CSV table of C-alpha atoms in Angstrom, one decimal:
chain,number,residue,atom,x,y,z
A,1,UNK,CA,-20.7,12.9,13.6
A,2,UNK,CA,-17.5,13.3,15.6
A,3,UNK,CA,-14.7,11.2,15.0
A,4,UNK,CA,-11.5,10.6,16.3
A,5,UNK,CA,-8.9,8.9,13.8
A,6,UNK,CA,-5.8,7.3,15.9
A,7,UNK,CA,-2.8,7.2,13.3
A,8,UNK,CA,-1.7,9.5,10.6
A,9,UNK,CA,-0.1,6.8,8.3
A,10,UNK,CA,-1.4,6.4,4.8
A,11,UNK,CA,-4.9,5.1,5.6
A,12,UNK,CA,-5.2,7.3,8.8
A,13,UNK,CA,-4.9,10.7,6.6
A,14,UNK,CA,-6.8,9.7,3.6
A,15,UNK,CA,-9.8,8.1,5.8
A,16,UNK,CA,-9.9,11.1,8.4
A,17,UNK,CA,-9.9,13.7,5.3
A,18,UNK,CA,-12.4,12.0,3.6
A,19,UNK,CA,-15.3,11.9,6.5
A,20,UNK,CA,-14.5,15.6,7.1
A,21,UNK,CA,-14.9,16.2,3.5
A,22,UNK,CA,-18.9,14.9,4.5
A,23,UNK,CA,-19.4,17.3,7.1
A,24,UNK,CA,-18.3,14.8,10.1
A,25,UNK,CA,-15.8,16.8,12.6
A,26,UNK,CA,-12.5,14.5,12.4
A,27,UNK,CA,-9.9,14.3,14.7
A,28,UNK,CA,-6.7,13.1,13.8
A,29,UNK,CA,-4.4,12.1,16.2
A,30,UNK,CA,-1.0,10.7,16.4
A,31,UNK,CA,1.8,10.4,18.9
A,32,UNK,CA,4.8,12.0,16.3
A,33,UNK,CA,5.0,15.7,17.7
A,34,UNK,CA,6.7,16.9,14.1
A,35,UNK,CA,4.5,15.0,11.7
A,36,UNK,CA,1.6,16.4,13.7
A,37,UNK,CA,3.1,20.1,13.4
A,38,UNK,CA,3.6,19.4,9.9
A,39,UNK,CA,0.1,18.8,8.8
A,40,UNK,CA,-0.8,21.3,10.7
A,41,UNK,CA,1.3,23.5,8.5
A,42,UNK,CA,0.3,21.8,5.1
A,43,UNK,CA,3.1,18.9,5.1
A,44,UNK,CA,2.0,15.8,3.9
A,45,UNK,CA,4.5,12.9,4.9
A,46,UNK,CA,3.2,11.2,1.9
A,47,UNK,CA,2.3,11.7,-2.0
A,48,UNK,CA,-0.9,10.8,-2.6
A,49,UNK,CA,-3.1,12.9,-5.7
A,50,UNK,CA,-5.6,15.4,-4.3
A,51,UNK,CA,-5.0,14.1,-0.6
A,52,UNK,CA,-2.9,17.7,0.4
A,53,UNK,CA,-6.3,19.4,-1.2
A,54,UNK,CA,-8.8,17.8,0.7
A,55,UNK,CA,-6.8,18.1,4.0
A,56,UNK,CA,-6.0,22.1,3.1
A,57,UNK,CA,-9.8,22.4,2.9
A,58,UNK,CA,-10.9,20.7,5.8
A,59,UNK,CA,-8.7,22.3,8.3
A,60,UNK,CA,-9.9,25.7,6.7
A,61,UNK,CA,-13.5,24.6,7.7
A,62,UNK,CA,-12.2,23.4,10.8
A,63,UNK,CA,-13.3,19.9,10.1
A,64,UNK,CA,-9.9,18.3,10.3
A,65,UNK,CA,-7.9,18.9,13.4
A,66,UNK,CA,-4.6,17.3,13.9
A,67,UNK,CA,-3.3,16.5,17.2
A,68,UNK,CA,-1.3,14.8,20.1
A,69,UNK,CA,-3.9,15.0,22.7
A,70,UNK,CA,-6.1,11.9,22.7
A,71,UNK,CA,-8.1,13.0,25.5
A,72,UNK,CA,-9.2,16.3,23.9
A,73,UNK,CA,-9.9,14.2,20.7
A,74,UNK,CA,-11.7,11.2,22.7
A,75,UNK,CA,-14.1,13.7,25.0
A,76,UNK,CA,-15.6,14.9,21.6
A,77,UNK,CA,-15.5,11.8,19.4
A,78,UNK,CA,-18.5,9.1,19.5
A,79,UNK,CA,-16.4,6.7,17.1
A,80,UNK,CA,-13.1,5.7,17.1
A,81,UNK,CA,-11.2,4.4,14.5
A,82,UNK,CA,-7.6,2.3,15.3
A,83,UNK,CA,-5.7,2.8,12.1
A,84,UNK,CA,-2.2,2.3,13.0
A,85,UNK,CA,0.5,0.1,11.4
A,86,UNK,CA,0.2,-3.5,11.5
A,87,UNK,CA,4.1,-4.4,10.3
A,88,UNK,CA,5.6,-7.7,9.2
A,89,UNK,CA,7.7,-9.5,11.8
A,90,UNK,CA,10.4,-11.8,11.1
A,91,UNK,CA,8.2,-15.2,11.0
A,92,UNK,CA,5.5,-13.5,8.9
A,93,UNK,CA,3.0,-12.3,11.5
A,94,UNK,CA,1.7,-9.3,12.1
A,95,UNK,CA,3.3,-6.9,14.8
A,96,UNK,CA,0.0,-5.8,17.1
A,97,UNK,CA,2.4,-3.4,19.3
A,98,UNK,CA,0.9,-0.9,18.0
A,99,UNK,CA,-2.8,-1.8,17.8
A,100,UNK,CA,-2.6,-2.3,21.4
A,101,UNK,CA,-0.8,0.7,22.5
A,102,UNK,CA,-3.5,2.4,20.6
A,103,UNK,CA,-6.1,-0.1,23.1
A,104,UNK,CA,-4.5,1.1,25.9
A,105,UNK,CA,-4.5,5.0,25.0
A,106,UNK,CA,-8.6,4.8,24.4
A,107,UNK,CA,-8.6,2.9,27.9
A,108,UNK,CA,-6.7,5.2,29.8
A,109,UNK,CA,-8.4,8.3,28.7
A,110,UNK,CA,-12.1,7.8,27.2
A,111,UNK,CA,-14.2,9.3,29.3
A,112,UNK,CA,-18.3,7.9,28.3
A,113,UNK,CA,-19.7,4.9,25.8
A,114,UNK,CA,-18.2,4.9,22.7
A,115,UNK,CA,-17.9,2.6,19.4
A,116,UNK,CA,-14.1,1.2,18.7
A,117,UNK,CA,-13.3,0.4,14.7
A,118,UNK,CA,-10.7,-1.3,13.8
A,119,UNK,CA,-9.7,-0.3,10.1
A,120,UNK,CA,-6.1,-1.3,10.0
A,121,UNK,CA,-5.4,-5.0,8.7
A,122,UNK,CA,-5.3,-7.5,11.7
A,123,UNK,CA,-5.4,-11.2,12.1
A,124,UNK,CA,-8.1,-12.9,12.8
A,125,UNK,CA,-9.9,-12.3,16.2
A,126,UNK,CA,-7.8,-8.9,17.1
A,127,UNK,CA,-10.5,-7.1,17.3
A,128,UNK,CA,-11.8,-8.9,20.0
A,129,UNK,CA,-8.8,-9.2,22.1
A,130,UNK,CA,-8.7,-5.3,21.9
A,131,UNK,CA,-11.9,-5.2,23.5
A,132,UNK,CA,-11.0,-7.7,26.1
A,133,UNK,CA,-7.6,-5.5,26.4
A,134,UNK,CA,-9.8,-2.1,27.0
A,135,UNK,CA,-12.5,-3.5,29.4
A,136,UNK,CA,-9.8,-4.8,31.3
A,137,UNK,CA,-7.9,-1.4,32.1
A,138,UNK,CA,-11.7,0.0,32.7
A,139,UNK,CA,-12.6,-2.4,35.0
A,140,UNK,CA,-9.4,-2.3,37.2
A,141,UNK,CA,-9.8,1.7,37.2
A,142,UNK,CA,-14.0,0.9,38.3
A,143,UNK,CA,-15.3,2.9,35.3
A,144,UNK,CA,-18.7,2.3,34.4
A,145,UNK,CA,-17.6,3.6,30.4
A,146,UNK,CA,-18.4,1.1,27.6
A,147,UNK,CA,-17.2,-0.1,24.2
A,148,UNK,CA,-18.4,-1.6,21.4
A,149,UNK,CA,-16.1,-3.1,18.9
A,150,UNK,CA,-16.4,-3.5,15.1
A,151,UNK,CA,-14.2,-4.5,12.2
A,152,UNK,CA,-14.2,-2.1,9.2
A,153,UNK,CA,-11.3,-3.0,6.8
A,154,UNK,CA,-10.0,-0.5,4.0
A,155,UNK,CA,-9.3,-1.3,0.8
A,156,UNK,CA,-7.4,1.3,-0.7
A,157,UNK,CA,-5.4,1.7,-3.7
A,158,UNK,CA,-1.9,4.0,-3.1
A,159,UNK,CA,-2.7,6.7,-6.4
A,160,UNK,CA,-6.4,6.3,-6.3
A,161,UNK,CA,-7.1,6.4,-2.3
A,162,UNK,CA,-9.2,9.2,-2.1
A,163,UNK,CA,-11.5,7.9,-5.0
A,164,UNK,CA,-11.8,4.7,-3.7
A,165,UNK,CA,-12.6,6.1,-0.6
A,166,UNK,CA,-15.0,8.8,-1.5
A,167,UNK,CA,-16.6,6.1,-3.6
A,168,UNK,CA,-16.4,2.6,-2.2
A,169,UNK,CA,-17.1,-0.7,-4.1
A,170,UNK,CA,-18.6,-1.8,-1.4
A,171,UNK,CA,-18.2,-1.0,2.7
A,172,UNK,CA,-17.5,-4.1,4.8
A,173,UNK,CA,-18.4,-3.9,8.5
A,174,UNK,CA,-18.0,-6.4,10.9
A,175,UNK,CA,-20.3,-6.4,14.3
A,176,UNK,CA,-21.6,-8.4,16.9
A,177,UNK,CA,-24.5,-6.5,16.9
A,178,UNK,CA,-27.3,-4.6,14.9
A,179,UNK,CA,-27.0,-0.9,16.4
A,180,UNK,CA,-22.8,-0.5,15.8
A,181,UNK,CA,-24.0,-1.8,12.0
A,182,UNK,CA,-26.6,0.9,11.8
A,183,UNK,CA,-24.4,3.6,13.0
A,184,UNK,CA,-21.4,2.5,10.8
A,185,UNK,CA,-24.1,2.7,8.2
A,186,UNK,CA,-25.1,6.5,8.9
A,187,UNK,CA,-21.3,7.4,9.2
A,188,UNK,CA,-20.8,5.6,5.7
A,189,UNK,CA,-24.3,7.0,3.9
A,190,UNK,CA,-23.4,9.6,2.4
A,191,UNK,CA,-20.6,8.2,0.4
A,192,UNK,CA,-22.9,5.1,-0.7
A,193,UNK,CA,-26.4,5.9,-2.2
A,194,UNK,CA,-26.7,2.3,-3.4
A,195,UNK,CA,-27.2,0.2,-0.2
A,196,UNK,CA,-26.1,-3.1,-1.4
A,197,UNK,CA,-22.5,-1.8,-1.3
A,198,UNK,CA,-23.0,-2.5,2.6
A,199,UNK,CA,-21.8,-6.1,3.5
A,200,UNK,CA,-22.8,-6.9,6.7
A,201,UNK,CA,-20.7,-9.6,8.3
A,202,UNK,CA,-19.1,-11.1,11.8
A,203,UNK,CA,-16.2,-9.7,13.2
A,204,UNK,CA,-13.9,-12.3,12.3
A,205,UNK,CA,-15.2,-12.8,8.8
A,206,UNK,CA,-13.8,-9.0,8.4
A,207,UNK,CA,-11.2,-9.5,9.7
A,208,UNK,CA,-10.1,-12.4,7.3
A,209,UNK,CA,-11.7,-10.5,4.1
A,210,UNK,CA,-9.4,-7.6,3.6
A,211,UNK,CA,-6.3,-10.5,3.6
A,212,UNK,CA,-8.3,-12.6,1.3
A,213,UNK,CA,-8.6,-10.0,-1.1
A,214,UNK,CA,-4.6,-9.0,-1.2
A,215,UNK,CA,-4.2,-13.0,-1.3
A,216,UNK,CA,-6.4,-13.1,-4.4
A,217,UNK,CA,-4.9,-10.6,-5.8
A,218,UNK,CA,-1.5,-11.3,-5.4
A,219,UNK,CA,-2.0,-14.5,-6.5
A,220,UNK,CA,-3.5,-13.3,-9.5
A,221,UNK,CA,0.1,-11.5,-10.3
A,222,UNK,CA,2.6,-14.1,-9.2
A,223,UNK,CA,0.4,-16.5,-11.8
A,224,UNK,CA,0.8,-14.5,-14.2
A,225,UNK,CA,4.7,-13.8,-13.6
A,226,UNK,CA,4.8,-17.3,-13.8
A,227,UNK,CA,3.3,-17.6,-17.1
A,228,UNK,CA,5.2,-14.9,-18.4
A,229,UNK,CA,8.3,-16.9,-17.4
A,230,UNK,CA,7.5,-19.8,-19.2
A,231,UNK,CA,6.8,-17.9,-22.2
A,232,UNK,CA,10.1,-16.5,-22.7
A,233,UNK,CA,11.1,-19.7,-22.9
A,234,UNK,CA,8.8,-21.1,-25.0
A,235,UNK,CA,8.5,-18.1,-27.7
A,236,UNK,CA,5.0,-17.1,-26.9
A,237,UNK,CA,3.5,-13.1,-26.4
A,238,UNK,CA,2.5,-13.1,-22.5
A,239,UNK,CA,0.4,-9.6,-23.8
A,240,UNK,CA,-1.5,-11.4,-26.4
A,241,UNK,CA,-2.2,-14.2,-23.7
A,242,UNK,CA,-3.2,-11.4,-21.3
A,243,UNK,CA,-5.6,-10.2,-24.2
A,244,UNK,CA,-6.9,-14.1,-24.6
A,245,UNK,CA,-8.0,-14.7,-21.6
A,246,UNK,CA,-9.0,-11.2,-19.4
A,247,UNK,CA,-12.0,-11.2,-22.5
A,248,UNK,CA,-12.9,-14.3,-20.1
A,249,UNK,CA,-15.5,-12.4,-17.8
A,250,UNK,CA,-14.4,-14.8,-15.0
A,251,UNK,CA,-11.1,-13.6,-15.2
A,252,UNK,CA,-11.1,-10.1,-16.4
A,253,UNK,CA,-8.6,-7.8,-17.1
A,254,UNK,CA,-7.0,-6.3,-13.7
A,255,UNK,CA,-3.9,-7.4,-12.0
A,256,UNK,CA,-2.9,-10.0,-14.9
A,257,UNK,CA,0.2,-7.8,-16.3
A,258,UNK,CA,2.9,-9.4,-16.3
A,259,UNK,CA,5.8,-7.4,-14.4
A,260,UNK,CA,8.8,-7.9,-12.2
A,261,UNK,CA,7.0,-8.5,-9.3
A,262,UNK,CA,4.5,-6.9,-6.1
A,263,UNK,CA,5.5,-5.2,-3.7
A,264,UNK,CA,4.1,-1.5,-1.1
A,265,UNK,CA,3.0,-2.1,2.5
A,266,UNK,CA,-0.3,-4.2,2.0
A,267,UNK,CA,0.4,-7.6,-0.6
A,268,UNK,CA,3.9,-8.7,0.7
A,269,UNK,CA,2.9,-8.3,4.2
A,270,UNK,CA,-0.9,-9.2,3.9
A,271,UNK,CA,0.0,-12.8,2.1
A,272,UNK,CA,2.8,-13.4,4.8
A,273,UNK,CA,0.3,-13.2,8.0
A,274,UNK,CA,-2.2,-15.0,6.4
A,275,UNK,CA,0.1,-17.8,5.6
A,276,UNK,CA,1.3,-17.1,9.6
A,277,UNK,CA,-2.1,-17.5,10.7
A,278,UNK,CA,-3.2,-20.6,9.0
A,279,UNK,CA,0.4,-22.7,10.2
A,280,UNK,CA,-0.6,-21.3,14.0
A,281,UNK,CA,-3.7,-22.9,13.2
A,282,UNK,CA,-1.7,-26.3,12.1
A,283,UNK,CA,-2.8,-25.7,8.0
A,284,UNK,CA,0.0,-25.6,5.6
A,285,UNK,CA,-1.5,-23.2,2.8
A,286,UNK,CA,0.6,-24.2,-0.2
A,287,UNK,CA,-0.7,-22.0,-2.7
A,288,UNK,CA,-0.4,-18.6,-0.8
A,289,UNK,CA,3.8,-20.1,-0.2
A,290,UNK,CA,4.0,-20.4,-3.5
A,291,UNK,CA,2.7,-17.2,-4.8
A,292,UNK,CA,4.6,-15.5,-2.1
A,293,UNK,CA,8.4,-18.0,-3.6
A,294,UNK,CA,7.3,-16.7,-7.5
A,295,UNK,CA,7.1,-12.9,-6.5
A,296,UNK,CA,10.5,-13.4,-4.5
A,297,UNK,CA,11.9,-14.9,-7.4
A,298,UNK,CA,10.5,-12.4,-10.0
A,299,UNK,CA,11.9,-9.1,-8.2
A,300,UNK,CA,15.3,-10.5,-9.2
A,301,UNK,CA,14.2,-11.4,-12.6
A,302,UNK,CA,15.6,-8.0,-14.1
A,303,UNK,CA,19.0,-8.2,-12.6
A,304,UNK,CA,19.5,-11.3,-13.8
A,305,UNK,CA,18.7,-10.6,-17.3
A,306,UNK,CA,21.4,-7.9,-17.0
A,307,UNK,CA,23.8,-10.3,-15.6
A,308,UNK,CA,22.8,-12.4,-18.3
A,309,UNK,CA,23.7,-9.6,-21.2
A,310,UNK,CA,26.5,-7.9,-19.5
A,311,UNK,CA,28.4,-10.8,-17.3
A,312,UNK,CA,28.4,-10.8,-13.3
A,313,UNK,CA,31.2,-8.7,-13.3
A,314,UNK,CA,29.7,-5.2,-13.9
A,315,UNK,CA,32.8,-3.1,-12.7
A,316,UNK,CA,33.0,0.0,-15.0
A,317,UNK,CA,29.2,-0.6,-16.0
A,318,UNK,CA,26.7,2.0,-15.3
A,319,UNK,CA,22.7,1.5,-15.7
A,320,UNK,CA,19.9,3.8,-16.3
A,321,UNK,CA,16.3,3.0,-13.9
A,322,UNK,CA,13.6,4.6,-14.7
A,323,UNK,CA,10.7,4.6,-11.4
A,324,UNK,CA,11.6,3.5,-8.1
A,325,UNK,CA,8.3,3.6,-6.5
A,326,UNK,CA,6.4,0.0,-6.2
A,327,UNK,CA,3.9,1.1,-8.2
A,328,UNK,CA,2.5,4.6,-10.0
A,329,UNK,CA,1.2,7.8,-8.7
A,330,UNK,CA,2.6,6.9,-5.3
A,331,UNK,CA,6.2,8.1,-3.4
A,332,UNK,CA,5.8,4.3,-1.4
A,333,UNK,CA,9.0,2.0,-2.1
A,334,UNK,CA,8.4,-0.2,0.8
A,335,UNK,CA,9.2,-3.8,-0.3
A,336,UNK,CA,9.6,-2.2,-4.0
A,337,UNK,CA,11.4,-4.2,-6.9
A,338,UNK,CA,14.1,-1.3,-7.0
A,339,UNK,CA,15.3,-2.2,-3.9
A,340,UNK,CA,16.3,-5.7,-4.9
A,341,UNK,CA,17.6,-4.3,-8.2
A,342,UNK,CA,19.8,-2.0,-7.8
A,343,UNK,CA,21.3,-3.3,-4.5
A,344,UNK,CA,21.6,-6.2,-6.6
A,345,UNK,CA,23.5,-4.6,-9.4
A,346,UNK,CA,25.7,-2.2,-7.4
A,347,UNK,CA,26.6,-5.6,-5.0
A,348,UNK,CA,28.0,-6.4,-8.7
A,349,UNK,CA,29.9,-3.6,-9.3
A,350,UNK,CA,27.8,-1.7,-11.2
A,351,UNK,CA,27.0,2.0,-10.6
A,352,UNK,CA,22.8,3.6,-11.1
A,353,UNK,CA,21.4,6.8,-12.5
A,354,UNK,CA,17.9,6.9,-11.7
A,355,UNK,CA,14.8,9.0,-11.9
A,356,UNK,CA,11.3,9.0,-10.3
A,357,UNK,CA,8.6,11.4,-10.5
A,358,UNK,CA,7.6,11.0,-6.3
A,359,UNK,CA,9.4,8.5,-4.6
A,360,UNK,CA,13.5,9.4,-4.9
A,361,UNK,CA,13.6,11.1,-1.4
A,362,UNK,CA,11.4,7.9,0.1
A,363,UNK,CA,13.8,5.8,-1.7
A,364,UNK,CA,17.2,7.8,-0.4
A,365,UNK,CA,15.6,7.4,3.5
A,366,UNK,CA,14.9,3.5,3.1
A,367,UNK,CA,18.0,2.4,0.7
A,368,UNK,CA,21.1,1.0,3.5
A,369,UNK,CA,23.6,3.9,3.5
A,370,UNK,CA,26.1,1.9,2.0
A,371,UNK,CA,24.6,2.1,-1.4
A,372,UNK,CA,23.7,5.9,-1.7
A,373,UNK,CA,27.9,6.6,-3.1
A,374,UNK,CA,26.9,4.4,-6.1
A,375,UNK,CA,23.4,6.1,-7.0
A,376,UNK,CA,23.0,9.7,-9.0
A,377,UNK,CA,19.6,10.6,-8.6
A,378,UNK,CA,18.4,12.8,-11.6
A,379,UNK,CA,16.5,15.5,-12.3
A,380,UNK,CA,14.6,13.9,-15.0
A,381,UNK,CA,14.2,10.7,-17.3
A,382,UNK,CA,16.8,11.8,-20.0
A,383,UNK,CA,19.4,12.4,-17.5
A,384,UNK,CA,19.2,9.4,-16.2
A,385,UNK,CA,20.3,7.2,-18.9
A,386,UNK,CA,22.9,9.7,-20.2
A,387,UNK,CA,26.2,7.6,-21.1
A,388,UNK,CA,25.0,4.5,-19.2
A,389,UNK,CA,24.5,1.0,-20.6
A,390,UNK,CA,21.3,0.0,-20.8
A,391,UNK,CA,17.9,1.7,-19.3
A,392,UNK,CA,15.8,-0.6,-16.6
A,393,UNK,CA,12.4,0.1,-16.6
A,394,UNK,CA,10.7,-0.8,-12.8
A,395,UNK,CA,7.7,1.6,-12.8
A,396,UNK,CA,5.3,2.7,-15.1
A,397,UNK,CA,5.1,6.0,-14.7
A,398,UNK,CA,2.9,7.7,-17.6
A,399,UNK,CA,5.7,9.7,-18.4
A,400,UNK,CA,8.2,6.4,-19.0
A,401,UNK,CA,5.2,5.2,-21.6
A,402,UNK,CA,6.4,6.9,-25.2
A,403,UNK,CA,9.8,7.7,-24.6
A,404,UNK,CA,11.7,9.1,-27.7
A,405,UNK,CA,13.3,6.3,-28.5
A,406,UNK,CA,15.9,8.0,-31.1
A,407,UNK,CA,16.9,10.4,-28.0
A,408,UNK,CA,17.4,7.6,-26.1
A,409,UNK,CA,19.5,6.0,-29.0
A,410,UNK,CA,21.7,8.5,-28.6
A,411,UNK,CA,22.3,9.0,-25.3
A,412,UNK,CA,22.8,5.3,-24.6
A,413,UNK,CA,25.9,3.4,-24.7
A,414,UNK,CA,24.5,0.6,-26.0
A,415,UNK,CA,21.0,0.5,-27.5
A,416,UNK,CA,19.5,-2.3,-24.8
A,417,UNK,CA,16.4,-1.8,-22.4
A,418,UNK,CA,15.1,-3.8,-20.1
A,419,UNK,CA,11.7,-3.6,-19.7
A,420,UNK,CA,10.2,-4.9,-16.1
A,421,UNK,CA,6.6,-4.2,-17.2
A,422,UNK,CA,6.7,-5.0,-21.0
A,423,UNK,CA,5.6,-1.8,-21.9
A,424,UNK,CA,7.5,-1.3,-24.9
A,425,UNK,CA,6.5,-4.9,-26.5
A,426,UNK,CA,5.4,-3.4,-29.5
A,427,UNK,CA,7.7,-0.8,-29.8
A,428,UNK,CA,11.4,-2.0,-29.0
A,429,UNK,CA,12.8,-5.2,-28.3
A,430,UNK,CA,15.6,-5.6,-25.9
């Protein structure tokens, strides 16, 4: 099949170099000039494992073009796919700006009948105001052209994208009607063989499960933050817990590690407009408030603990982090933990060494100015704790997992780590 792919954010690149690695011609386009020109020339404006392979490959087969010009991209292209930032606003909801500039571009320049899919996250009923949107600008300029509209949500983890995407848990497609289903089937056959991985459902239904599932699964961390909290005060092992009960088949193992809180572009944003959507709708959702006040809370757990040992005064104090990153295997420090941190800590007085595998350039670009005087960025994990006073552990990078703790001994001032994702329970103590 031809495809066109409108965005080259995270989603955008993985998802367009994934359907050219099946043999569909993929267009990729995007309005940035220089990130377009940089793909073109192997640049990848983000790290994600294998992803700079796969698009390397396709462009060689000529599979995976990258471009500005819709039109081109539209006048070959059967399916469109809308994935394009959906960004928190200040009340919580989700900013459509560019969703509907996206509309207005397919509108203005689609030339015969074509299928519309909506993969980025959007609130409920979106995708059929975009339709609505587009069939107006067609019928003031009397074109006979027709859209369909569907809703086909991703659900990809940053440092295991293109696996998830290559092989799905399951494909969720929201239609109004049974030929888009059957051609989003076809498009998505060859990377399901099993077809109850295919869950056929209404437009708005799809809409809603993609922020469901972050809601679950944030909830399922901010519960167990929460449980971690209480017991530190209590004296009990929040690992052996986590052992006790994901044996429970009903519960399970995955996102109940206890941590210094979410963060990236999907959980803190995702749980925000849902809770945005239900008040427009006059429901007060207590529980997804909650979770949302405990993960707050939890990013500031670490910094307080360090207030806590060293006084608030931290003038003439300097601190070791290791991983800046929100989570592993990814260079994304959107809404990351580190951010609270060490803004927290230098506000105090305090300067940072830090080291990250991916994500220090991300993290010098989104840090305020202001800070970047009080930071040494390193060139490895040892150098980073060199003369300082204690190491902070944010991100559990594989390589922070068996430090040598007698080098560390050494080059620390004093012999305290802070441990954000208690991965050193057995090992060290703080």
């Amino acid at each position: 099949m031809n495809i066109t792919v409108i965005g080259t954010g995270y989603v955008g690149l993985v998802t367009g170099a994934c359907f050219s690695k099946m043999g569909n011609k993929v267009f990729c386009v995007d309005v940035d000039e220089s990130k377009i020109e940089g793909l073109k020339n192997g640049i990848l404006p983000i790290f994600e494992p294998n992803l700079g392979t796969l698009i390397k490959s396709g462009q060689e087969k000529g599979d995976l073009i990258f471009t500005t010009q819709i039109k081109e991209a539209l006048d070959e292209s059967d399916i469109i796919f809308i994935v394009v930032g959906t960004p928190m606003t200040e009340d919580g909801s989700a900013n459509l700006d560019y969703i509907f500039s996206a509309a207005s571009d397919i509108a203005n320049n689609i030339s015969h009948d074509s299928l519309v899919v909506i993969k980025s996250t959007v609130p409920i009923g979106t995708c059929f105001k975009v339709k609505e949107y587009i069939d107006d600008i067609l019928a003031k300029k009397n074109s006979r052209v027709k859209i369909e509209i569907a809703s086909n949500p991703e659900f990809l983890k940053e440092g295991r994208a293109i696996e998830d995407c290559m092989h799905p848990d399951r494909v969720v497609i929201g239609a109004e009607n049974y030929e888009v289903f059957e051609t989003l089937k076809d498009l998505y056959s060859s990377f399901i063989f099993n077809h109850d991985r295919f869950i056929l459902m209404d437009i708005k239904s799809s809409e809603m499960t993609k922020y469901v599932a972050n809601a679950m699964l944030a909830t399922k961390i901010s519960l167990m933050n929460e449980i971690a909290n209480i017991c530190e005060v209590t004296g009990a092992n929040i690992q052996q817990i986590r052992l006790g009960i994901g044996s429970d088949k009903r519960i399970g193992y995955d996102f109940i590690y206890a941590g210094c809180g979410y963060g990236g572009s999907c959980f803190p944003k995702d749980v925000q407009a849902l809770r945005n959507t239900a008040q427009v709708h006059g429901y007060e959702p207590r529980i997804l408030s909650n979770v949302e006040e405990v993960n707050l809370k939890q990013k500031k757990v670490l910094a307080n603990k360090v207030v806590g040992r060293f006084g608030s005064n931290l003038n003439g104090l300097t601190f070791g982090i290791w991983g800046l990153s929100f989570k592993p295997e990814t260079d994304d420090v959107r809404e990351a933990t580190s951010l609270v941190v060490i803004t927290s800590l230098i506000d105090s007085g305090a300067k940072i060494k830090t080291y990250d595998p991916e994500a220090m350039m991300e993290f010098k670009r989104t840090i305020e100015d202001k800070y970047l005087d009080s930071i040494e960025f390193c060139k490895n994990r040892y150098d980073a704790v060199e003369n300082c006073d204690a190491l902070i552990l944010i991100t559990e990078w594989k390589e922070f997992r068996n430090p040598d703790f007698e080098l560390l001994s050494d080059k620390l001032n004093e012999k305290v780590i802070f441990d954000g994702r208690n991965i050193y329970d057995k090992k060290i103590s703080n």
